[in-house]
Coordinates of N, CA and C in Angstrom, one line a residue:
X1 N 105.4 -56.5 -11.9 CA 104.4 -56.9 -10.9 C 103.3 -55.9 -11.1
X2 N 102.1 -56.5 -11.0 CA 100.9 -55.7 -11.3 C 99.6 -56.3 -10.6
X3 N 98.6 -55.5 -10.7 CA 97.3 -55.9 -10.3 C 96.5 -56.1 -11.6
X4 N 95.9 -57.3 -11.8 CA 95.1 -57.6 -12.9 C 93.8 -56.8 -12.8
X5 N 93.3 -56.3 -13.9 CA 92.0 -55.7 -13.9 C 90.9 -56.8 -14.0
X6 N 89.8 -56.7 -13.3 CA 88.8 -57.7 -13.4 C 88.1 -57.4 -14.8
X7 N 87.2 -58.3 -15.2 CA 86.6 -58.3 -16.5 C 85.8 -57.0 -16.7
X8 N 85.1 -56.5 -15.6 CA 84.3 -55.3 -15.8 C 85.2 -54.1 -16.0
X9 N 86.3 -54.0 -15.2 CA 87.2 -52.9 -15.4 C 87.8 -52.9 -16.8
X10 N 88.2 -54.1 -17.2 CA 88.9 -54.2 -18.5 C 87.9 -53.8 -19.6
X11 N 86.6 -54.2 -19.5 CA 85.6 -53.9 -20.5 C 85.4 -52.4 -20.6
X12 N 85.3 -51.8 -19.4 CA 85.0 -50.4 -19.4 C 86.1 -49.6 -20.0
X13 N 87.4 -49.9 -19.6 CA 88.5 -49.2 -20.2 C 88.7 -49.5 -21.7
X14 N 88.4 -50.7 -22.1 CA 88.4 -51.0 -23.5 C 87.4 -50.2 -24.3
X15 N 86.3 -49.9 -23.7 CA 85.3 -49.1 -24.3 C 85.8 -47.7 -24.5
X16 N 86.5 -47.1 -23.5 CA 87.1 -45.8 -23.6 C 88.1 -45.8 -24.7
X17 N 89.0 -46.8 -24.8 CA 90.0 -46.9 -25.8 C 89.4 -46.9 -27.2
X18 N 88.3 -47.7 -27.3 CA 87.7 -47.8 -28.6 C 87.2 -46.5 -29.1
X19 N 86.8 -45.6 -28.2 CA 86.3 -44.2 -28.6 C 87.4 -43.3 -29.0
X20 N 88.6 -43.6 -28.7 CA 89.7 -42.6 -29.0 C 90.2 -42.8 -30.5
X21 N 90.5 -41.7 -31.2 CA 90.9 -41.8 -32.6 C 92.3 -42.6 -32.7
X22 N 92.4 -43.4 -33.7 CA 93.6 -44.1 -33.9 C 94.7 -43.2 -34.6
X23 N 95.9 -43.4 -34.3 CA 97.0 -42.7 -35.0 C 98.1 -43.7 -35.2
X24 N 98.8 -43.5 -36.4 CA 99.9 -44.4 -36.7 C 101.1 -44.2 -35.7
X25 N 101.0 -43.0 -35.0 CA 102.2 -42.7 -34.1 C 102.0 -43.3 -32.7
X26 N 100.9 -44.1 -32.5 CA 100.7 -44.6 -31.2 C 100.6 -46.2 -31.2
X27 N 101.0 -46.8 -30.1 CA 100.8 -48.2 -29.9 C 99.8 -48.4 -28.7
X28 N 98.7 -48.9 -29.0 CA 97.6 -49.0 -28.0 C 97.8 -50.3 -27.2
X29 N 97.5 -50.3 -25.9 CA 97.5 -51.5 -25.1 C 96.3 -52.3 -25.5
X30 N 96.5 -53.6 -25.7 CA 95.4 -54.5 -26.0 C 94.5 -54.7 -24.7
X31 N 93.2 -54.7 -24.9 CA 92.3 -54.8 -23.8 C 92.6 -56.0 -22.8
X32 N 92.9 -57.1 -23.4 CA 93.2 -58.3 -22.5 C 94.5 -58.2 -21.8
X33 N 95.3 -57.2 -22.1 CA 96.6 -57.0 -21.5 C 96.6 -55.9 -20.5
X34 N 95.5 -55.2 -20.3 CA 95.5 -54.1 -19.3 C 95.7 -54.6 -17.9
X35 N 96.6 -53.9 -17.2 CA 96.9 -54.2 -15.8 C 97.4 -52.9 -15.1
X36 N 97.3 -52.9 -13.8 CA 97.8 -51.7 -13.0 C 99.2 -52.0 -12.5
X37 N 100.1 -51.3 -13.1 CA 101.5 -51.6 -12.8 C 101.9 -51.2 -11.3
X38 N 102.5 -52.1 -10.6 CA 103.1 -51.8 -9.3 C 104.6 -51.6 -9.3
X39 N 105.3 -52.5 -9.9 CA 106.7 -52.4 -10.0 C 107.2 -53.1 -11.2
X40 N 108.1 -52.4 -11.9 CA 108.8 -53.0 -13.1 C 110.2 -53.5 -12.7
X41 N 110.4 -54.8 -12.9 CA 111.7 -55.4 -12.5 C 112.8 -55.3 -13.5
X42 N 112.4 -55.2 -14.8 CA 113.5 -55.2 -15.8 C 113.9 -56.7 -16.0
X43 N 115.1 -56.9 -16.4 CA 115.6 -58.3 -16.6 C 115.5 -59.1 -15.3
X44 N 114.9 -60.3 -15.4 CA 114.8 -61.1 -14.3 C 115.3 -62.5 -14.7
X45 N 116.4 -63.0 -14.3 CA 116.9 -64.3 -14.7 C 115.9 -65.4 -14.2
X46 N 115.6 -66.4 -15.1 CA 114.7 -67.4 -14.8 C 114.9 -68.0 -13.4
X47 N 116.2 -68.1 -13.0 CA 116.5 -68.7 -11.7 C 116.0 -67.9 -10.5
X48 N 115.7 -66.6 -10.8 CA 115.3 -65.7 -9.7 C 113.7 -65.7 -9.6
X49 N 113.0 -66.2 -10.6 CA 111.6 -66.1 -10.6 C 111.0 -66.8 -9.3
X50 N 111.4 -67.9 -8.8 CA 110.8 -68.5 -7.6 C 111.0 -67.6 -6.4
X51 N 112.2 -66.9 -6.3 CA 112.5 -66.0 -5.2 C 111.6 -64.8 -5.3
X52 N 111.4 -64.3 -6.5 CA 110.6 -63.1 -6.7 C 109.1 -63.5 -6.3
X53 N 108.7 -64.6 -6.7 CA 107.3 -65.0 -6.4 C 107.1 -65.2 -4.9
X54 N 108.1 -65.7 -4.2 CA 108.1 -65.8 -2.8 C 107.9 -64.5 -2.1
X55 N 108.7 -63.5 -2.5 CA 108.7 -62.2 -2.0 C 107.3 -61.5 -2.3
X56 N 106.8 -61.7 -3.5 CA 105.5 -61.2 -3.9 C 104.4 -61.7 -3.0
X57 N 104.5 -63.0 -2.7 CA 103.5 -63.7 -1.9 C 103.5 -63.2 -0.5
X58 N 104.8 -63.1 0.1 CA 104.9 -62.6 1.4 C 104.3 -61.2 1.6
X59 N 104.6 -60.3 0.6 CA 104.1 -59.0 0.7 C 102.6 -59.0 0.6
X60 N 102.0 -59.8 -0.3 CA 100.6 -59.9 -0.5 C 99.9 -60.5 0.7
X61 N 100.5 -61.4 1.5 CA 99.9 -62.0 2.6 C 99.7 -61.0 3.8
X62 N 100.3 -59.8 3.7 CA 100.2 -58.8 4.7 C 99.1 -57.8 4.5
X63 N 98.4 -58.0 3.3 CA 97.3 -57.0 2.9 C 96.0 -57.8 2.6
X64 N 94.9 -57.2 3.0 CA 93.6 -57.6 2.6 C 93.3 -57.0 1.3
X65 N 92.3 -57.6 0.5 CA 91.9 -56.9 -0.8 C 91.5 -55.5 -0.5
X66 N 91.8 -54.6 -1.4 CA 91.4 -53.2 -1.3 C 90.9 -52.6 -2.6
X67 N 90.2 -51.5 -2.4 CA 89.6 -50.8 -3.6 C 90.5 -49.8 -4.2
X68 N 90.4 -49.7 -5.5 CA 91.1 -48.7 -6.3 C 90.0 -48.0 -7.2
X69 N 90.1 -46.7 -7.3 CA 89.2 -46.0 -8.2 C 90.0 -45.6 -9.4
X70 N 89.7 -46.3 -10.5 CA 90.4 -45.9 -11.8 C 89.7 -44.7 -12.3
X71 N 90.6 -43.8 -12.8 CA 90.1 -42.6 -13.4 C 91.2 -41.5 -13.5
X72 N 91.0 -40.5 -14.3 CA 92.0 -39.5 -14.5 C 93.0 -40.0 -15.6
X73 N 93.7 -39.0 -16.1 CA 94.6 -39.3 -17.2 C 95.9 -38.6 -17.0
X74 N 97.0 -39.2 -17.4 CA 98.3 -38.6 -17.2 C 99.3 -39.2 -18.2
X75 N 100.5 -38.8 -18.1 CA 101.5 -39.3 -19.0 C 102.9 -39.3 -18.3
X76 N 103.7 -40.2 -18.8 CA 105.1 -40.2 -18.4 C 105.9 -39.6 -19.6
X77 N 106.9 -38.8 -19.3 CA 107.7 -38.1 -20.3 C 107.5 -36.6 -20.2
X78 N 108.2 -36.0 -21.1 CA 108.1 -34.5 -21.2 C 106.7 -34.1 -21.5
X79 N 106.2 -33.0 -21.0 CA 104.9 -32.5 -21.2 C 104.6 -32.3 -22.7
X80 N 105.6 -31.8 -23.4 CA 105.4 -31.5 -24.9 C 105.5 -32.8 -25.7
X81 N 106.2 -33.8 -25.2 CA 106.4 -35.0 -25.9 C 106.3 -36.2 -25.0
X82 N 105.1 -36.5 -24.5 CA 105.0 -37.6 -23.6 C 105.2 -38.9 -24.3
X83 N 105.7 -39.9 -23.5 CA 105.9 -41.3 -24.1 C 104.8 -42.2 -23.8
X84 N 104.2 -42.1 -22.7 CA 103.2 -43.1 -22.2 C 101.9 -42.4 -21.7
X85 N 100.8 -42.7 -22.2 CA 99.5 -42.2 -21.7 C 98.9 -43.3 -20.8
X86 N 98.5 -42.8 -19.6 CA 97.9 -43.7 -18.6 C 96.7 -43.3 -18.0
X87 N 95.9 -44.2 -17.4 CA 94.8 -44.0 -16.6 C 95.2 -44.1 -15.2
X88 N 94.9 -43.2 -14.3 CA 95.4 -43.3 -12.9 C 94.5 -44.1 -12.1
X89 N 94.9 -44.3 -10.8 CA 94.2 -45.1 -9.9 C 94.3 -44.4 -8.5
X90 N 93.2 -44.1 -7.9 CA 93.2 -43.5 -6.5 C 93.2 -44.7 -5.6
X91 N 94.1 -44.7 -4.6 CA 94.2 -45.8 -3.7 C 94.1 -45.2 -2.3
X92 N 92.9 -45.0 -1.9 CA 92.6 -44.4 -0.6 C 93.1 -45.2 0.6
X93 N 93.2 -46.5 0.5 CA 93.7 -47.3 1.6 C 95.2 -47.4 1.6
X94 N 95.9 -46.9 0.5 CA 97.3 -46.9 0.4 C 97.8 -48.3 0.2
X95 N 97.0 -49.2 -0.2 CA 97.3 -50.6 -0.4 C 98.5 -50.9 -1.4
X96 N 98.5 -50.1 -2.5 CA 99.6 -50.3 -3.4 C 100.9 -50.0 -2.8
X97 N 101.0 -48.8 -2.2 CA 102.3 -48.4 -1.6 C 102.7 -49.3 -0.4
X98 N 101.7 -49.8 0.3 CA 102.1 -50.7 1.4 C 102.6 -52.0 0.9
X99 N 102.0 -52.6 -0.2 CA 102.5 -53.8 -0.8 C 103.9 -53.5 -1.4
X100 N 104.0 -52.4 -2.1 CA 105.3 -52.1 -2.7 C 106.4 -51.9 -1.6
X101 N 106.1 -51.3 -0.5 CA 107.2 -51.2 0.5 C 107.6 -52.6 1.1
X102 N 106.6 -53.5 1.3 CA 106.9 -54.8 1.7 C 107.7 -55.6 0.7
X103 N 107.3 -55.5 -0.6 CA 108.0 -56.2 -1.7 C 109.4 -55.7 -1.9
X104 N 109.5 -54.3 -1.9 CA 110.9 -53.7 -2.1 C 111.9 -54.3 -1.0
X105 N 111.4 -54.4 0.2 CA 112.3 -54.9 1.3 C 112.9 -56.3 0.9
X106 N 112.0 -57.1 0.3 CA 112.5 -58.5 0.0 C 113.2 -58.5 -1.4
X107 N 112.8 -57.6 -2.3 CA 113.4 -57.7 -3.6 C 114.8 -57.1 -3.7
X108 N 115.1 -56.1 -2.9 CA 116.4 -55.4 -2.9 C 117.5 -56.4 -2.7
X109 N 117.5 -57.3 -1.7 CA 118.6 -58.3 -1.6 C 118.7 -59.2 -2.8
X110 N 117.6 -59.3 -3.6 CA 117.7 -60.2 -4.8 C 118.3 -59.4 -6.0
X111 N 118.6 -58.2 -5.8 CA 119.2 -57.4 -6.9 C 118.3 -56.5 -7.6
X112 N 117.1 -56.3 -7.1 CA 116.1 -55.4 -7.7 C 116.0 -54.2 -6.9
X113 N 116.6 -53.1 -7.3 CA 116.7 -51.8 -6.5 C 115.3 -51.2 -6.3
X114 N 115.2 -50.5 -5.2 CA 113.9 -49.7 -5.0 C 113.8 -48.6 -6.0
X115 N 112.6 -48.3 -6.4 CA 112.3 -47.3 -7.3 C 112.6 -45.9 -6.7
X116 N 113.3 -45.1 -7.3 CA 113.6 -43.8 -6.7 C 112.6 -42.7 -7.0
X117 N 111.9 -42.9 -8.1 CA 110.8 -42.0 -8.5 C 109.6 -42.2 -7.7
X118 N 108.8 -41.2 -7.6 CA 107.5 -41.3 -6.9 C 106.6 -42.3 -7.5
X119 N 105.9 -43.1 -6.8 CA 105.0 -44.2 -7.3 C 103.7 -43.5 -7.8
X120 N 103.3 -43.9 -8.9 CA 102.0 -43.5 -9.5 C 101.3 -44.8 -10.0
X121 N 100.2 -45.2 -9.2 CA 99.4 -46.3 -9.7 C 98.8 -46.0 -11.0
X122 N 98.9 -46.8 -12.0 CA 98.4 -46.5 -13.3 C 98.2 -47.7 -14.2
X123 N 97.4 -47.5 -15.2 CA 97.2 -48.5 -16.2 C 97.6 -47.9 -17.5
X124 N 98.6 -48.5 -18.1 CA 99.2 -47.9 -19.4 C 98.1 -48.2 -20.5
X125 N 97.8 -47.1 -21.2 CA 96.8 -47.1 -22.3 C 97.5 -47.1 -23.7
X126 N 98.5 -46.3 -23.8 CA 99.1 -46.1 -25.1 C 100.6 -45.7 -25.0
X127 N 101.4 -46.0 -26.0 CA 102.8 -45.5 -26.0 C 103.0 -44.8 -27.3
X128 N 103.7 -43.7 -27.2 CA 104.0 -42.9 -28.4 C 105.2 -43.7 -29.2
X129 N 105.0 -43.9 -30.5 CA 106.0 -44.5 -31.3 C 106.8 -43.5 -32.1
X130 N 106.3 -42.3 -32.2 CA 106.9 -41.3 -33.0 C 106.6 -39.9 -32.5
X131 N 107.2 -38.9 -33.0 CA 106.8 -37.5 -32.6 C 105.4 -37.2 -32.9
X132 N 104.8 -37.8 -33.9 CA 103.4 -37.5 -34.2 C 102.5 -38.1 -33.1
X133 N 102.8 -39.3 -32.6 CA 102.1 -39.9 -31.5 C 102.3 -39.1 -30.2
X134 N 103.5 -38.6 -30.0 CA 103.8 -37.8 -28.8 C 103.0 -36.5 -28.8
X135 N 102.9 -35.9 -30.0 CA 102.1 -34.7 -30.2 C 100.6 -34.9 -29.9
X136 N 100.1 -36.1 -30.3 CA 98.7 -36.4 -30.1 C 98.5 -36.6 -28.6
X137 N 99.4 -37.3 -27.9 CA 99.2 -37.5 -26.5 C 99.3 -36.2 -25.7
X138 N 100.2 -35.3 -26.1 CA 100.3 -33.9 -25.5 C 99.0 -33.2 -25.7
X139 N 98.4 -33.3 -26.9 CA 97.1 -32.6 -27.1 C 96.0 -33.2 -26.2
X140 N 96.0 -34.5 -26.0 CA 94.9 -35.1 -25.2 C 95.1 -34.7 -23.7
X141 N 96.4 -34.6 -23.3 CA 96.6 -34.2 -21.9 C 96.1 -32.7 -21.7
X142 N 96.3 -31.9 -22.7 CA 95.8 -30.5 -22.5 C 94.3 -30.4 -22.5
X143 N 93.7 -31.3 -23.3 CA 92.2 -31.3 -23.4 C 91.7 -32.7 -23.7
X144 N 91.7 -33.5 -22.6 CA 91.3 -34.9 -22.8 C 90.0 -35.1 -23.4
X145 N 89.9 -36.1 -24.3 CA 88.5 -36.5 -24.8 C 87.6 -36.8 -23.6
X146 N 86.3 -36.5 -23.8 CA 85.4 -36.7 -22.7 C 85.3 -38.1 -22.2
X147 N 85.4 -39.1 -23.1 CA 85.3 -40.5 -22.6 C 86.5 -40.8 -21.7
X148 N 87.6 -40.2 -21.9 CA 88.8 -40.5 -21.1 C 88.8 -39.6 -19.8
X149 N 88.4 -38.3 -20.0 CA 88.4 -37.4 -18.9 C 87.3 -37.8 -17.8
X150 N 86.2 -38.3 -18.3 CA 85.1 -38.6 -17.4 C 85.1 -40.1 -16.9
X151 N 86.0 -40.9 -17.4 CA 86.0 -42.3 -17.0 C 86.3 -42.5 -15.5
X152 N 85.4 -43.3 -14.8 CA 85.6 -43.6 -13.4 C 85.1 -45.0 -13.2
X153 N 85.9 -45.8 -12.5 CA 85.4 -47.2 -12.2 C 86.1 -47.7 -11.0
X154 N 85.4 -48.4 -10.1 CA 86.0 -49.0 -8.9 C 86.4 -50.4 -9.2
X155 N 87.6 -50.8 -8.7 CA 88.2 -52.1 -8.9 C 88.6 -52.6 -7.5
X156 N 88.4 -53.9 -7.2 CA 88.9 -54.4 -6.0 C 90.1 -55.2 -6.3
X157 N 91.3 -54.8 -5.7 CA 92.5 -55.5 -5.9 C 92.5 -56.8 -5.1
X158 N 92.6 -58.0 -5.7 CA 92.6 -59.2 -4.9 C 93.8 -60.0 -5.0
X159 N 94.7 -59.7 -6.0 CA 95.9 -60.5 -6.2 C 96.9 -59.6 -7.0
X160 N 98.2 -60.0 -6.8 CA 99.3 -59.4 -7.5 C 99.8 -60.4 -8.4
X161 N 100.1 -60.0 -9.7 CA 100.7 -60.9 -10.7 C 102.1 -60.5 -11.1
X162 N 102.9 -61.5 -11.4 CA 104.2 -61.3 -11.9 C 104.0 -61.6 -13.4
X163 N 104.3 -60.6 -14.2 CA 104.2 -60.8 -15.7 C 105.6 -60.9 -16.3
X164 N 105.7 -61.7 -17.3 CA 106.9 -61.7 -18.2 C 106.5 -60.9 -19.4
X165 N 107.3 -60.0 -19.8 CA 107.1 -59.2 -21.0 C 107.8 -59.9 -22.2
X166 N 107.0 -60.3 -23.2 CA 107.5 -60.9 -24.4 C 107.5 -59.9 -25.5
X167 N 108.7 -59.4 -25.8 CA 108.8 -58.3 -26.8 C 108.7 -58.9 -28.2
X168 N 107.9 -58.1 -29.0 CA 107.8 -58.5 -30.5 C 107.5 -57.2 -31.3
X169 N 107.3 -57.4 -32.6 CA 107.2 -56.3 -33.5 C 105.9 -55.5 -33.2
X170 N 104.9 -56.2 -32.6 CA 103.6 -55.5 -32.3 C 103.6 -54.9 -30.8
X171 N 104.7 -54.9 -30.2 CA 104.8 -54.4 -28.8 C 104.9 -55.6 -27.8
X172 N 104.9 -55.3 -26.6 CA 105.0 -56.3 -25.5 C 103.7 -57.1 -25.4
X173 N 103.8 -58.4 -25.2 CA 102.8 -59.2 -24.8 C 103.1 -59.7 -23.4
X174 N 102.1 -59.9 -22.5 CA 102.4 -60.2 -21.1 C 101.9 -61.6 -20.8
X175 N 102.7 -62.4 -20.2 CA 102.4 -63.7 -19.7 C 102.5 -63.8 -18.2
X176 N 101.5 -64.3 -17.6 CA 101.5 -64.4 -16.1 C 102.5 -65.6 -15.7
X177 N 103.5 -65.3 -14.9 CA 104.4 -66.3 -14.4 C 104.3 -66.6 -12.9
X178 N 103.5 -65.7 -12.2 CA 103.3 -65.9 -10.8 C 102.1 -65.1 -10.3
X179 N 101.5 -65.7 -9.3 CA 100.3 -65.0 -8.7 C 100.4 -65.1 -7.2
X180 N 99.9 -64.0 -6.5 CA 99.9 -63.9 -5.1 C 98.6 -63.3 -4.6
X181 N 97.8 -64.0 -3.8 CA 96.5 -63.4 -3.3 C 96.8 -62.5 -2.2
X182 N 96.0 -61.4 -2.1 CA 96.0 -60.5 -1.0 C 95.1 -61.2 0.1
X183 N 95.6 -61.5 1.2 CA 94.9 -62.4 2.1 C 95.0 -62.1 3.6
X184 N 95.4 -60.9 4.0 CA 95.6 -60.6 5.4 C 94.4 -61.0 6.2

């Protein structure tokens, strides 16, 4: 479940990604696939999709659209060998966490446990495919390239999307299988 980036946000982030050096050890997110992750469900049987969409819509109906400030860089994984490079999102209205709390309450009875780790609103930019890629990500975290370090952009979250991850040799491709407008 995620917030889609609008065209302006996607274009700005794609410009930052285009400025970063390519490495065989990294898998870059495709610009058209960029999104702000709210909750990863893992395996979701097709029969559960309508229930998940209902919960997603109920949670979205409790919130008005809200602003997110994209910027900052971080990673998931060990500091010396990070797995995922991300761009963060400041959520001053706490909209992401409020949506997530409402959604978790409805998803848990469907068999999707609450996330125990602290929530970090983020847009995944790249994944390390090898130790070489992880070393490059670690280097960028220690001294981020200016285009990444200085990137800032405001996005208005207007809807939550349910994505299906289609795994392939080139990495995951995402297909929208549900939408829920923020409409309080």
